[in-house]
Amino acid sequence: MKTFVMLLPILWVLVALHGVTSHEDHPLARIAVHNVIAALDARAYIKASPSVLGSNGLNQEWINLEYGTGNPSNDDWVGVFSPANFSAATCDPENNMVTPPLLCTAPIKYQFANRSNPNYKRTGKGSLKLQLINQRSDFSFALFSGGLRNPKLVAVSNTVAFANPNAPLYPRLAQGKTWNEMTVTWTSGYDINEAEPFVEWGPQGGQQTRSPAGTLTIDRSSLCGAPARTVGWRDPGFIHTSFLKELWPNLVYTYKLGHKLFNGTYIWSQMYKFKASPYPGQSSLQRVVIFGDMGKEEADGSNVYNQYQPGSLNTTKQIIEDLKNIDIVFHIGDIVYANGYLSQWDQFTSQVEPITSRVPYMIASGNHERDWPDSGSFYGKKDSGGECGVLAQTMFYFPAENRDKFWYPTDYGMFRFCIADTEHDWREGTEQYKFLEHCFASVDRQKQPWLIFLAHRVLGYSSGDFYADEGSFGEPMGRESLQKLWQKYKVDIAIYGHVHNYERTCPIYQNICTMTEKNSYKGTLNGTIHVVAGGGGAGLVKFTSLQTKWSIFKDYDYGFVKMTAFDHSNLLFEYKKSSDGKVYDSFNISRDYRDILACTVDSCPSMTLAS
């Protein structure tokens, strides 16, 4: 009842927010937040229980909603809001003559009132079970009539909150700028002037030490446009990163996140562990998982009125189940598909925490992280929803020299990975092109024989229908600019996202297969194998009906790839479906160092005879 009283003084005539929604497919973009009007009904109610969450230390809990109305409709829906006071009291007026709208931010998620209640329209009563994660603030739940486009607020619930909303949460491991450095990034509600952040860590069962953490955050002015600066805005909390240095190769370490409050008390996370990376060139079993375009999904079925990202949870589940056989993960762009709705970044980091807290989780920049007009991106579209790279660059660590220039190298044992940023110019003569050449040229192939190129957009080959319609079968100018680098430095495999399916090519150079073998490659490849691994979770993309000679295997399904280096001479590549984790495509490469040294077309200078 108190919540209703709080809302009564703010039932103003509503004024539409200026701005654009970033992506028509995002579920939250379907809600006309600026159109909400108050229609509080004494016969309507919504109740949430329990009211206190996380008292047992959990940061993810289920709540029960019971609701009813005297005028039910199949268009009625329930929104989850955080902070709980989502009224005009939290909005800034556009000017002194205009009052703010009733709602100025979108809900965290929503569900239709009749989802689990087939008789809702007849009885006017319903219930839902929803999952909440700790997001540094309290929650309330609102019942709306009028559908998503003309919502009318009819009832507001009691408040629900986690016992410690500021707790350190969702650790994300990533390799540092050297092979023997691991970084730990996490989110909390504690600013640096409230508590000192650190990581307590050390060899499993051994002496522990503490490493301090730096702290970053974001405000609206850091972002580039709507909805990130308007209806999608939510305080992202404080992002902390600590650097754990001089690790011993392959040793298991334990760690926990800590905040020392200025009254002398400590706030701790649970204990986690990870295995340190092997040194460059070390011969040991090394297993890498790579995918793109996964996004997030709600375990309770919220936000999926149009089945958005139906494969995301399956991909996450399969990786978690096989985590003991995985050493490092690469998520190559289109990470969350938040598209300017900042609450979704917390949801994603919670979803992948069982992975990111155990193995390095390396990311690349995609169009849904970076693209925004007049922001310096190579493409002038609005796919980031106004985020323009800021959330990805802050929420995750990656060992780039400049956070906004999202390209970097990273070594893992016998692998050298060169990660490109397709949302910045990669063409010959650019800063990124020079980086890529140095990344390829500087690796010692005798020690690190497996040279892998990773990027979000397909700079190589794809039979995805939209590329085929353009006649380019890949990002225009991609191959033209980069294929001579791949060939000169004998890049083994190039892997991309962006196209939401799986496809593998033959070893190829200049549109010509350099080997006829399809599953077992021995000796010199003479070209680069190109792979699309964009089926992490977002809606699938169809293939063209045109048959391309270079396409070896296609799959219109969700999945990810796994590479296993057994030693310096033997590599196994596998494509696994997210639905069952089974292998549906594979090949192996067997060779010696002399095979890498061997000249192929455009890979060596002309030989001369000594006089």
Coordinates of N, CA, C and O in Angstrom, one line a residue, residues 20 24 126 173 207 319 347 366 373 413 424 468 481 489:
V20 N 16.0 6.8 -29.9 CA 15.6 5.7 -30.7 C 15.9 4.4 -30.0 O 16.8 4.4 -29.1
E24 N 15.5 -3.5 -33.3 CA 14.1 -3.8 -33.2 C 13.8 -5.2 -32.6 O 12.7 -5.5 -32.2
G126 N -3.3 -15.0 -11.5 CA -2.2 -15.7 -12.0 C -1.0 -15.8 -11.1 O -1.0 -15.1 -10.0
L173 N 37.8 -14.0 -15.3 CA 39.2 -14.2 -15.6 C 39.6 -13.8 -17.0 O 38.8 -14.0 -17.9
Q207 N 50.5 -20.6 0.6 CA 50.4 -19.3 1.2 C 49.6 -18.3 0.3 O 49.8 -18.3 -0.9
I319 N 29.3 -25.9 -22.2 CA 30.7 -25.5 -21.8 C 30.9 -25.8 -20.3 O 32.0 -26.3 -19.9
Q347 N 23.1 -9.5 -16.1 CA 22.4 -10.8 -16.4 C 23.4 -11.8 -17.1 O 23.5 -13.0 -16.7
G366 N 32.3 -6.9 -31.3 CA 31.3 -7.1 -32.4 C 30.5 -5.8 -32.7 O 30.6 -4.8 -31.9
P373 N 26.8 5.7 -35.0 CA 27.2 6.8 -35.9 C 28.1 7.8 -35.2 O 27.9 8.2 -34.1
G413 N 50.4 -21.4 -24.5 CA 51.2 -22.6 -24.8 C 51.6 -22.6 -26.2 O 52.4 -21.7 -26.6
H424 N 36.7 -1.5 -36.2 CA 37.6 -0.5 -36.6 C 38.3 -0.9 -37.9 O 38.4 -2.1 -38.3
A468 N 26.1 -13.7 -49.4 CA 25.9 -14.2 -50.8 C 25.1 -13.3 -51.6 O 25.4 -13.0 -52.8
S481 N 42.2 -7.2 -48.3 CA 43.2 -6.6 -47.4 C 44.1 -7.5 -46.7 O 45.2 -7.2 -46.4
Y489 N 52.3 -15.4 -43.7 CA 52.7 -15.8 -42.3 C 52.1 -17.2 -42.0 O 52.2 -17.6 -40.8

